[in-house]
PDB file of C-alpha atoms in Angstrom:
ATOM      1  CA  LYS D 374      16.929  22.661 107.604  1.00  0.00           C
ATOM      2  CA  LYS D 375      17.499  18.967 106.558  1.00  0.00           C
ATOM      3  CA  LYS D 376      20.393  18.974 103.600  1.00  0.00           C
ATOM      4  CA  LYS D 377      18.747  16.626 100.602  1.00  0.00           C
ATOM      5  CA  LYS D 378      21.490  15.771  97.565  1.00  0.00           C
ATOM      6  CA  LEU D 379      20.207  16.248  94.162  1.00  0.00           C
ATOM      7  CA  VAL D 380      19.651  13.637  90.922  1.00  0.00           C
ATOM      8  CA  ALA D 381      21.201  14.878  87.653  1.00  0.00           C
ATOM      9  CA  GLY D 382      18.509  13.906  85.104  1.00  0.00           C
ATOM     10  CA  THR D 383      15.722  13.955  87.634  1.00  0.00           C
ATOM     11  CA  ASP D 384      16.217  17.017  89.741  1.00  0.00           C
ATOM     12  CA  TYR D 385      18.166  19.600  87.593  1.00  0.00           C
ATOM     13  CA  ASN D 386      19.356  18.562  83.735  1.00  0.00           C
ATOM     14  CA  THR D 387      22.859  19.880  82.218  1.00  0.00           C
ATOM     15  CA  SER D 388      23.192  20.831  78.373  1.00  0.00           C
ATOM     16  CA  THR D 389      26.976  20.778  78.575  1.00  0.00           C
ATOM     17  CA  ALA D 390      29.284  20.334  80.930  1.00  0.00           C
ATOM     18  CA  ASN D 391      29.486  24.206  82.591  1.00  0.00           C
ATOM     19  CA  THR D 392      25.315  24.405  82.294  1.00  0.00           C
ATOM     20  CA  ILE D 393      22.622  23.092  85.022  1.00  0.00           C
ATOM     21  CA  ALA D 394      18.657  23.644  83.880  1.00  0.00           C
ATOM     22  CA  GLY D 395      15.867  22.638  84.946  1.00  0.00           C
ATOM     23  CA  LEU D 396      16.784  23.049  89.215  1.00  0.00           C
ATOM     24  CA  SER D 397      13.409  21.350  90.786  1.00  0.00           C
ATOM     25  CA  ALA D 398      12.201  20.478  94.856  1.00  0.00           C
ATOM     26  CA  LEU D 399      13.849  23.769  95.555  1.00  0.00           C
ATOM     27  CA  SER D 400      12.959  25.937  98.326  1.00  0.00           C
ATOM     28  CA  ALA D 401      12.984  29.453  97.397  1.00  0.00           C
ATOM     29  CA  SER D 402      15.798  29.872 100.392  1.00  0.00           C
ATOM     30  CA  ASP D 403      17.070  27.430  99.293  1.00  0.00           C
ATOM     31  CA  GLN D 404      21.143  27.306  98.365  1.00  0.00           C
ATOM     32  CA  VAL D 405      22.895  24.740  95.751  1.00  0.00           C
ATOM     33  CA  GLU D 406      26.473  24.235  95.831  1.00  0.00           C
ATOM     34  CA  ILE D 407      28.458  23.611  92.396  1.00  0.00           C
ATOM     35  CA  VAL D 408      32.005  21.185  93.013  1.00  0.00           C
ATOM     36  CA  VAL D 409      33.147  20.924  89.214  1.00  0.00           C
ATOM     37  CA  TYR D 410      36.317  18.206  89.171  1.00  0.00           C
ATOM     38  CA  ASP D 411      38.442  18.540  86.363  1.00  0.00           C
ATOM     39  CA  THR D 412      42.006  18.608  84.851  1.00  0.00           C
ATOM     40  CA  PHE D 413      43.653  21.800  85.268  1.00  0.00           C
ATOM     41  CA  SER D 414      47.290  23.508  86.002  1.00  0.00           C
ATOM     42  CA  VAL D 415      48.723  24.446  88.723  1.00  0.00           C
ATOM     43  CA  PHE D 416      51.394  26.506  87.232  1.00  0.00           C
ATOM     44  CA  SER D 417      53.398  27.924  83.959  1.00  0.00           C
ATOM     45  CA  GLY D 418      56.399  30.252  84.194  1.00  0.00           C
ATOM     46  CA  ASP D 419      59.250  29.690  85.507  1.00  0.00           C
ATOM     47  CA  VAL D 420      60.670  28.941  89.242  1.00  0.00           C
ATOM     48  CA  ASP D 421      63.276  31.479  90.574  1.00  0.00           C
ATOM     49  CA  SER D 422      64.070  30.144  93.706  1.00  0.00           C
ATOM     50  CA  ASN D 423      64.100  26.704  96.017  1.00  0.00           C
ATOM     51  CA  LEU D 424      61.461  23.941  94.769  1.00  0.00           C
ATOM     52  CA  SER D 425      60.440  20.680  96.554  1.00  0.00           C
ATOM     53  CA  VAL D 426      58.271  18.181  96.156  1.00  0.00           C
ATOM     54  CA  GLY D 427      57.374  15.438  98.911  1.00  0.00           C
ATOM     55  CA  GLY D 428      55.718  12.971  96.806  1.00  0.00           C
ATOM     56  CA  ASN D 429      55.634  12.122  92.970  1.00  0.00           C
ATOM     57  CA  LEU D 430      56.189  14.625  90.553  1.00  0.00           C
ATOM     58  CA  SER D 431      55.518  13.699  87.109  1.00  0.00           C
ATOM     59  CA  VAL D 432      56.898  16.015  83.893  1.00  0.00           C
ATOM     60  CA  THR D 433      55.314  15.691  80.619  1.00  0.00           C
ATOM     61  CA  GLY D 434      56.883  18.020  78.446  1.00  0.00           C
ATOM     62  CA  THR D 435      60.808  19.862  78.097  1.00  0.00           C
ATOM     63  CA  THR D 436      61.991  20.276  81.449  1.00  0.00           C
ATOM     64  CA  ALA D 437      65.558  23.131  81.507  1.00  0.00           C
ATOM     65  CA  LEU D 438      67.476  23.581  84.616  1.00  0.00           C
ATOM     66  CA  THR D 439      69.489  26.698  84.337  1.00  0.00           C
ATOM     67  CA  GLY D 440      71.039  25.947  88.068  1.00  0.00           C
ATOM     68  CA  ALA D 441      72.395  23.373  90.427  1.00  0.00           C
ATOM     69  CA  ALA D 442      69.740  20.826  91.156  1.00  0.00           C
ATOM     70  CA  THR D 443      70.139  17.730  93.890  1.00  0.00           C
ATOM     71  CA  LEU D 444      68.094  14.730  93.815  1.00  0.00           C
ATOM     72  CA  THR D 445      67.955  12.901  97.381  1.00  0.00           C
ATOM     73  CA  ALA D 446      66.465   9.637  95.894  1.00  0.00           C
ATOM     74  CA  GLY D 447      67.165   7.268  92.550  1.00  0.00           C
ATOM     75  CA  PHE D 448      66.090   8.905  89.003  1.00  0.00           C
ATOM     76  CA  THR D 449      64.410   6.939  86.021  1.00  0.00           C
ATOM     77  CA  ALA D 450      64.605   8.614  82.851  1.00  0.00           C
ATOM     78  CA  SER D 451      62.701   6.061  79.863  1.00  0.00           C
ATOM     79  CA  ASP D 452      64.089   8.291  76.869  1.00  0.00           C
ATOM     80  CA  SER D 453      67.857  10.269  75.958  1.00  0.00           C
ATOM     81  CA  CYS D 454      69.333  12.182  77.353  1.00  0.00           C
ATOM     82  CA  THR D 455      71.923  14.967  77.344  1.00  0.00           C
ATOM     83  CA  ILE D 456      74.830  16.778  79.322  1.00  0.00           C
ATOM     84  CA  THR D 457      76.015  19.728  77.608  1.00  0.00           C
ATOM     85  CA  THR D 458      79.247  21.999  79.411  1.00  0.00           C
ATOM     86  CA  SER D 459      80.828  24.593  77.808  1.00  0.00           C
ATOM     87  CA  GLY D 460      83.953  24.035  79.786  1.00  0.00           C
ATOM     88  CA  SER D 461      87.221  20.690  79.934  1.00  0.00           C
ATOM     89  CA  GLY D 462      85.867  19.747  83.148  1.00  0.00           C
ATOM     90  CA  ASP D 463      83.735  16.524  84.229  1.00  0.00           C
ATOM     91  CA  ALA D 464      80.771  16.125  82.481  1.00  0.00           C
ATOM     92  CA  LEU D 465      79.300  13.614  84.425  1.00  0.00           C
ATOM     93  CA  ILE D 466      80.755  12.326  88.085  1.00  0.00           C
ATOM     94  CA  ILE D 467      79.761   9.333  89.687  1.00  0.00           C
ATOM     95  CA  GLU D 468      80.537   9.016  93.004  1.00  0.00           C
ATOM     96  CA  SER D 469      80.744   6.020  96.188  1.00  0.00           C
ATOM     97  CA  THR D 470      81.337   7.320  99.272  1.00  0.00           C
ATOM     98  CA  ASP D 471      80.993   3.307 100.427  1.00  0.00           C
ATOM     99  CA  ALA D 472      83.686   2.402 103.316  1.00  0.00           C
ATOM    100  CA  GLY D 473      83.718  -1.385 102.563  1.00  0.00           C
ATOM    101  CA  ASP D 474      85.588  -3.464 100.020  1.00  0.00           C
ATOM    102  CA  SER D 475      82.931  -3.685  97.044  1.00  0.00           C
ATOM    103  CA  PHE D 476      83.221  -2.453  93.777  1.00  0.00           C
ATOM    104  CA  ALA D 477      82.071   0.960  94.295  1.00  0.00           C
ATOM    105  CA  PRO D 478      80.904   3.224  91.746  1.00  0.00           C
ATOM    106  CA  ASP D 479      79.544   0.409  89.973  1.00  0.00           C
ATOM    107  CA  ILE D 480      78.234   1.650  86.209  1.00  0.00           C
ATOM    108  CA  ALA D 481      76.010  -1.523  84.042  1.00  0.00           C
ATOM    109  CA  ILE D 482      75.340  -1.864  80.317  1.00  0.00           C
ATOM    110  CA  TYR D 483      71.952  -3.543  80.719  1.00  0.00           C
ATOM    111  CA  ARG D 484      70.613  -5.769  77.240  1.00  0.00           C
ATOM    112  CA  ASN D 485      67.737  -6.198  78.557  1.00  0.00           C
ATOM    113  CA  SER D 486      66.112  -8.450  74.875  1.00  0.00           C
ATOM    114  CA  SER D 487      63.202 -10.367  75.258  1.00  0.00           C
ATOM    115  CA  SER D 488      64.973 -12.790  72.832  1.00  0.00           C
ATOM    116  CA  PRO D 489      68.535 -13.258  73.654  1.00  0.00           C
ATOM    117  CA  ALA D 490      70.371 -14.602  70.453  1.00  0.00           C
ATOM    118  CA  ASP D 491      74.018 -15.112  69.583  1.00  0.00           C
ATOM    119  CA  GLY D 492      75.960 -12.373  68.503  1.00  0.00           C
ATOM    120  CA  ASP D 493      74.148  -9.744  69.892  1.00  0.00           C
ATOM    121  CA  GLY D 494      75.827  -6.734  70.989  1.00  0.00           C
ATOM    122  CA  THR D 495      75.753  -5.794  74.604  1.00  0.00           C
ATOM    123  CA  GLY D 496      77.410  -2.325  74.502  1.00  0.00           C
ATOM    124  CA  LEU D 497      78.225   0.381  72.411  1.00  0.00           C
ATOM    125  CA  ILE D 498      80.307   3.722  73.423  1.00  0.00           C
ATOM    126  CA  ASN D 499      81.870   5.362  70.776  1.00  0.00           C
ATOM    127  CA  PHE D 500      84.324   8.874  71.097  1.00  0.00           C
ATOM    128  CA  ARG D 501      83.027  11.727  68.363  1.00  0.00           C
ATOM    129  CA  GLY D 502      84.949  14.498  67.996  1.00  0.00           C
ATOM    130  CA  ARG D 503      84.141  17.245  64.315  1.00  0.00           C
ATOM    131  CA  ASN D 504      86.273  16.790  61.624  1.00  0.00           C
ATOM    132  CA  ASP D 505      87.205  20.071  59.452  1.00  0.00           C
ATOM    133  CA  ASN D 506      84.791  19.134  57.348  1.00  0.00           C
ATOM    134  CA  SER D 507      82.274  20.180  59.951  1.00  0.00           C
ATOM    135  CA  GLN D 508      80.958  16.256  60.227  1.00  0.00           C
ATOM    136  CA  ASP D 509      80.332  13.975  63.107  1.00  0.00           C
ATOM    137  CA  VAL D 510      83.398  11.379  63.391  1.00  0.00           C
ATOM    138  CA  ASN D 511      83.770   7.896  65.721  1.00  0.00           C
ATOM    139  CA  TYR D 512      87.584   8.206  66.048  1.00  0.00           C
ATOM    140  CA  VAL D 513      87.395   5.680  69.103  1.00  0.00           C
ATOM    141  CA  GLN D 514      84.253   3.185  69.648  1.00  0.00           C
ATOM    142  CA  ILE D 515      84.218   0.109  72.320  1.00  0.00           C
ATOM    143  CA  GLN D 516      82.258  -2.710  71.364  1.00  0.00           C
ATOM    144  CA  THR D 517      80.872  -5.697  73.155  1.00  0.00           C
ATOM    145  CA  THR D 518      78.524  -8.610  71.712  1.00  0.00           C
ATOM    146  CA  ALA D 519      77.397 -11.630  73.617  1.00  0.00           C
ATOM    147  CA  PRO D 520      78.583 -14.486  70.706  1.00  0.00           C
ATOM    148  CA  ASP D 521      77.594 -17.137  72.717  1.00  0.00           C
ATOM    149  CA  VAL D 522      73.580 -16.539  75.251  1.00  0.00           C
ATOM    150  CA  SER D 523      73.535 -20.354  75.513  1.00  0.00           C
ATOM    151  CA  ASP D 524      72.916 -20.870  80.029  1.00  0.00           C
ATOM    152  CA  GLY D 525      75.893 -22.323  81.521  1.00  0.00           C
ATOM    153  CA  SER D 526      78.445 -21.201  77.970  1.00  0.00           C
ATOM    154  CA  GLU D 527      78.035 -17.784  78.162  1.00  0.00           C
ATOM    155  CA  ASN D 528      80.520 -16.766  76.343  1.00  0.00           C
ATOM    156  CA  GLY D 529      81.545 -12.414  75.421  1.00  0.00           C
ATOM    157  CA  PHE D 530      83.622 -10.161  73.293  1.00  0.00           C
ATOM    158  CA  PHE D 531      85.360  -7.248  74.516  1.00  0.00           C
ATOM    159  CA  SER D 532      86.806  -4.385  71.150  1.00  0.00           C
ATOM    160  CA  ILE D 533      88.302  -1.372  70.422  1.00  0.00           C
ATOM    161  CA  ASN D 534      88.042   0.106  67.094  1.00  0.00           C
ATOM    162  CA  THR D 535      89.688   3.254  66.330  1.00  0.00           C
ATOM    163  CA  MET D 536      89.645   5.753  63.068  1.00  0.00           C
ATOM    164  CA  VAL D 537      92.501   4.578  60.601  1.00  0.00           C
ATOM    165  CA  ASP D 538      92.382   7.004  57.469  1.00  0.00           C
ATOM    166  CA  GLY D 539      88.351   7.426  57.023  1.00  0.00           C
ATOM    167  CA  THR D 540      87.851   4.278  58.510  1.00  0.00           C
ATOM    168  CA  LEU D 541      87.021   2.543  61.568  1.00  0.00           C
ATOM    169  CA  SER D 542      89.337  -0.457  61.877  1.00  0.00           C
ATOM    170  CA  ASP D 543      90.257  -3.259  64.323  1.00  0.00           C
ATOM    171  CA  ARG D 544      93.529  -2.346  66.595  1.00  0.00           C
ATOM    172  CA  PHE D 545      92.414  -4.517  69.771  1.00  0.00           C
ATOM    173  CA  ASN D 546      89.738  -7.452  70.879  1.00  0.00           C
ATOM    174  CA  ILE D 547      89.377 -10.248  72.878  1.00  0.00           C
ATOM    175  CA  GLY D 548      88.105 -13.031  72.111  1.00  0.00           C
ATOM    176  CA  SER D 549      85.411 -15.661  73.860  1.00  0.00           C
ATOM    177  CA  ASN D 550      87.433 -17.892  73.737  1.00  0.00           C
ATOM    178  CA  GLY D 551      90.542 -15.542  75.707  1.00  0.00           C
ATOM    179  CA  ASN D 552      92.289 -15.527  72.782  1.00  0.00           C
ATOM    180  CA  ILE D 553      93.791 -11.200  72.451  1.00  0.00           C
ATOM    181  CA  GLY D 554      93.550 -10.375  69.299  1.00  0.00           C
ATOM    182  CA  ILE D 555      95.670  -6.949  67.473  1.00  0.00           C
ATOM    183  CA  GLY D 556      94.361  -5.388  64.017  1.00  0.00           C
ATOM    184  CA  THR D 557      91.847  -8.431  63.984  1.00  0.00           C
ATOM    185  CA  SER D 558      88.623  -9.847  65.307  1.00  0.00           C
ATOM    186  CA  SER D 559      88.939 -12.854  64.957  1.00  0.00           C
ATOM    187  CA  PRO D 560      92.802 -13.828  67.383  1.00  0.00           C
ATOM    188  CA  ASP D 561      93.692 -17.769  66.905  1.00  0.00           C
ATOM    189  CA  THR D 562      96.413 -18.125  69.437  1.00  0.00           C
ATOM    190  CA  SER D 563      96.739 -16.055  72.954  1.00  0.00           C
ATOM    191  CA  LEU D 564      98.286 -13.282  71.269  1.00  0.00           C
ATOM    192  CA  HIS D 565      97.332 -12.126  67.787  1.00  0.00           C
ATOM    193  CA  ILE D 566      98.697  -9.910  65.509  1.00  0.00           C
ATOM    194  CA  SER D 567      98.133  -8.712  62.876  1.00  0.00           C
ATOM    195  CA  ALA D 568      98.906  -6.266  59.617  1.00  0.00           C
ATOM    196  CA  ALA D 569      98.176  -5.495  56.441  1.00  0.00           C
ATOM    197  CA  SER D 570     101.853  -5.133  54.749  1.00  0.00           C
ATOM    198  CA  SER D 571     103.668  -6.044  58.113  1.00  0.00           C
ATOM    199  CA  ALA D 572     102.513  -7.376  61.524  1.00  0.00           C
ATOM    200  CA  ARG D 573     105.876  -6.021  64.044  1.00  0.00           C
ATOM    201  CA  LEU D 574     106.529  -6.536  68.283  1.00  0.00           C
ATOM    202  CA  ARG D 575     108.609  -4.059  69.705  1.00  0.00           C
ATOM    203  CA  LEU D 576     110.021  -3.916  73.195  1.00  0.00           C
ATOM    204  CA  GLU D 577     111.735  -0.877  74.526  1.00  0.00           C
ATOM    205  CA  ASP D 578     113.477   0.400  77.536  1.00  0.00           C
ATOM    206  CA  THR D 579     113.377   4.221  77.152  1.00  0.00           C
ATOM    207  CA  THR D 580     116.064   4.551  79.917  1.00  0.00           C
ATOM    208  CA  ASN D 581     118.705   2.656  77.861  1.00  0.00           C
ATOM    209  CA  ASN D 582     117.363   3.206  74.664  1.00  0.00           C
ATOM    210  CA  VAL D 583     116.625  -0.767  73.847  1.00  0.00           C
ATOM    211  CA  LYS D 584     114.854  -1.722  71.347  1.00  0.00           C
ATOM    212  CA  ALA D 585     113.890  -5.669  70.305  1.00  0.00           C
ATOM    213  CA  ASP D 586     111.499  -6.934  67.420  1.00  0.00           C
ATOM    214  CA  ILE D 587     109.849  -9.496  65.652  1.00  0.00           C
ATOM    215  CA  LEU D 588     109.092  -8.629  62.617  1.00  0.00           C
ATOM    216  CA  VAL D 589     106.742 -10.864  59.913  1.00  0.00           C
ATOM    217  CA  GLY D 590     107.014  -9.249  56.586  1.00  0.00           C
ATOM    218  CA  ASP D 591     106.175  -9.696  53.075  1.00  0.00           C
ATOM    219  CA  THR D 592     109.421 -10.970  52.001  1.00  0.00           C
ATOM    220  CA  SER D 593     111.065 -12.694  55.195  1.00  0.00           C
ATOM    221  CA  SER D 594     110.443 -12.530  58.722  1.00  0.00           C
ATOM    222  CA  VAL D 595     113.144 -10.427  61.455  1.00  0.00           C
ATOM    223  CA  ILE D 596     114.135 -11.051  65.096  1.00  0.00           C
ATOM    224  CA  GLY D 597     116.378  -8.461  66.153  1.00  0.00           C
ATOM    225  CA  ASN D 598     116.736  -4.433  67.640  1.00  0.00           C
ATOM    226  CA  SER D 599     117.302  -1.410  65.501  1.00  0.00           C
ATOM    227  CA  SER D 600     120.229  -0.233  68.616  1.00  0.00           C
ATOM    228  CA  ASN D 601     123.020  -0.990  69.431  1.00  0.00           C
ATOM    229  CA  HIS D 602     123.224  -3.750  71.431  1.00  0.00           C
ATOM    230  CA  ASP D 603     123.793  -7.088  71.675  1.00  0.00           C
ATOM    231  CA  LEU D 604     121.298 -10.121  70.913  1.00  0.00           C
ATOM    232  CA  ALA D 605     120.993 -13.270  73.170  1.00  0.00           C
ATOM    233  CA  PHE D 606     118.606 -15.989  73.197  1.00  0.00           C
ATOM    234  CA  MET D 607     118.332 -18.418  76.902  1.00  0.00           C
ATOM    235  CA  THR D 608     117.554 -21.113  78.322  1.00  0.00           C
ATOM    236  CA  ASN D 609     116.969 -22.222  81.924  1.00  0.00           C
ATOM    237  CA  ASP D 610     117.570 -19.154  82.118  1.00  0.00           C
ATOM    238  CA  ALA D 611     121.502 -19.049  80.700  1.00  0.00           C
ATOM    239  CA  ASN D 612     122.957 -17.120  77.602  1.00  0.00           C
ATOM    240  CA  ARG D 613     122.609 -19.965  75.353  1.00  0.00           C
ATOM    241  CA  MET D 614     123.856 -18.074  71.934  1.00  0.00           C
ATOM    242  CA  THR D 615     124.626 -14.390  71.786  1.00  0.00           C
ATOM    243  CA  ILE D 616     124.415 -12.164  68.806  1.00  0.00           C
ATOM    244  CA  THR D 617     126.785  -9.314  68.878  1.00  0.00           C
ATOM    245  CA  SER D 618     125.774  -5.398  67.489  1.00  0.00           C
ATOM    246  CA  GLY D 619     128.827  -6.401  65.121  1.00  0.00           C
ATOM    247  CA  GLY D 620     128.100  -9.438  63.986  1.00  0.00           C
ATOM    248  CA  SER D 621     129.849 -11.954  65.440  1.00  0.00           C
ATOM    249  CA  VAL D 622     127.669 -15.473  66.938  1.00  0.00           C
ATOM    250  CA  GLY D 623     128.879 -17.312  69.855  1.00  0.00           C
ATOM    251  CA  ILE D 624     126.968 -19.838  71.114  1.00  0.00           C
ATOM    252  CA  SER D 625     127.602 -21.244  74.813  1.00  0.00           C
ATOM    253  CA  ALA D 626     129.838 -17.455  74.305  1.00  0.00           C
ATOM    254  CA  ALA D 627     128.645 -14.684  75.775  1.00  0.00           C
ATOM    255  CA  SER D 628     131.002 -12.135  74.113  1.00  0.00           C
ATOM    256  CA  PRO D 629     132.178 -13.806  70.800  1.00  0.00           C
ATOM    257  CA  VAL D 630     135.588 -12.036  69.267  1.00  0.00           C
ATOM    258  CA  ALA D 631     135.732 -14.363  66.455  1.00  0.00           C
ATOM    259  CA  ASN D 632     132.662 -14.550  63.790  1.00  0.00           C
ATOM    260  CA  LEU D 633     131.832 -17.912  64.754  1.00  0.00           C
ATOM    261  CA  GLU D 634     132.038 -18.806  68.502  1.00  0.00           C
ATOM    262  CA  ILE D 635     131.280 -21.606  70.300  1.00  0.00           C
ATOM    263  CA  GLU D 636     133.188 -22.180  74.033  1.00  0.00           C
ATOM    264  CA  ASP D 637     132.206 -25.578  76.136  1.00  0.00           C
ATOM    265  CA  GLY D 638     132.621 -24.605  79.807  1.00  0.00           C
ATOM    266  CA  GLY D 639     133.514 -21.180  79.496  1.00  0.00           C
ATOM    267  CA  THR D 640     136.154 -21.516  77.583  1.00  0.00           C
ATOM    268  CA  SER D 641     136.999 -18.342  76.028  1.00  0.00           C
ATOM    269  CA  ASN D 642     140.117 -18.802  73.962  1.00  0.00           C
ATOM    270  CA  SER D 643     139.339 -21.806  72.962  1.00  0.00           C
ATOM    271  CA  ILE D 644     136.537 -22.816  69.702  1.00  0.00           C
ATOM    272  CA  LEU D 645     134.836 -26.960  69.899  1.00  0.00           C
ATOM    273  CA  THR D 646     132.622 -27.989  66.761  1.00  0.00           C
ATOM    274  CA  LYS D 647     131.043 -31.359  68.329  1.00  0.00           C
ATOM    275  CA  ILE D 648     129.595 -33.631  65.599  1.00  0.00           C
ATOM    276  CA  THR D 649     128.050 -36.609  67.333  1.00  0.00           C
ATOM    277  CA  ALA D 650     127.025 -39.909  64.739  1.00  0.00           C
ATOM    278  CA  ASP D 651     125.222 -41.324  67.263  1.00  0.00           C
ATOM    279  CA  ASP D 652     124.945 -41.781  71.357  1.00  0.00           C
ATOM    280  CA  GLN D 653     127.090 -44.428  71.096  1.00  0.00           C
ATOM    281  CA  ASN D 654     129.444 -42.324  68.908  1.00  0.00           C
ATOM    282  CA  PRO D 655     130.313 -39.399  69.590  1.00  0.00           C
ATOM    283  CA  PHE D 656     133.709 -37.122  67.934  1.00  0.00           C
ATOM    284  CA  ALA D 657     134.752 -33.975  68.226  1.00  0.00           C
ATOM    285  CA  PHE D 658     137.315 -31.245  66.362  1.00  0.00           C
ATOM    286  CA  PHE D 659     138.753 -28.777  68.643  1.00  0.00           C
ATOM    287  CA  PHE D 660     139.944 -25.832  67.500  1.00  0.00           C
ATOM    288  CA  PHE D 661     142.503 -23.575  69.989  1.00  0.00           C
ATOM    289  CA  PHE D 662     143.415 -20.147  69.082  1.00  0.00           C
TER     290      PHE D 662
END
């Protein structure tokens, strides 16, 4: 017998989503097949073995993976993600097997703003821990900003801050002009060191225990060392003046033995003081010992 497609409202009526009434144009031996299309749940529970998904998988709720998971393709997360581990090993490893000479692996922190403006922050990394009052503290912070976003004249700023006595303070900055600041976020020279009381630059040779300091304080400025070694000033890779650890000063004398020793041409047994009135009439005083 030729099959006939029933027409809703003509051959049958529905009063609810799952009720059919008023079937017409049917014979006693006719059969009616009803197919219902609706949303349904495939599974609700735990997967205790391998799960293979050949197509797209959309998860709208929270998914807990208690075992290892391997993704052979990329993934996109549109919300915050948390990686928790109870051990002290690596919580996250980003690995590249590229055999070429390009930079790899690559991490991009992308500020994808629809309206970029000067001064926009472009990234923030907090190194967070707890204090003894059960409070979260950002002990170290790395910040980057874009002081200028104009096409062709873009500038970047990089800053490292650390916690000092309960306050996050500037420690190291690279300005948009290329200047480096230590203790200041606005370095105005190639290297700018700033401190609340005394600013000190120290160079140290740990093998020979030699320390040389440049100190700017509230009462005086000092160039010297804090160890039992001489201090020398050089030009053209030659010693021009020496201050010994005992306090003797030598000009062109690498090893002065008097309080002040001025030598000419390496004559170690003479002190020479030369005074020039003008370029045409020089005169000198020689003192021999």
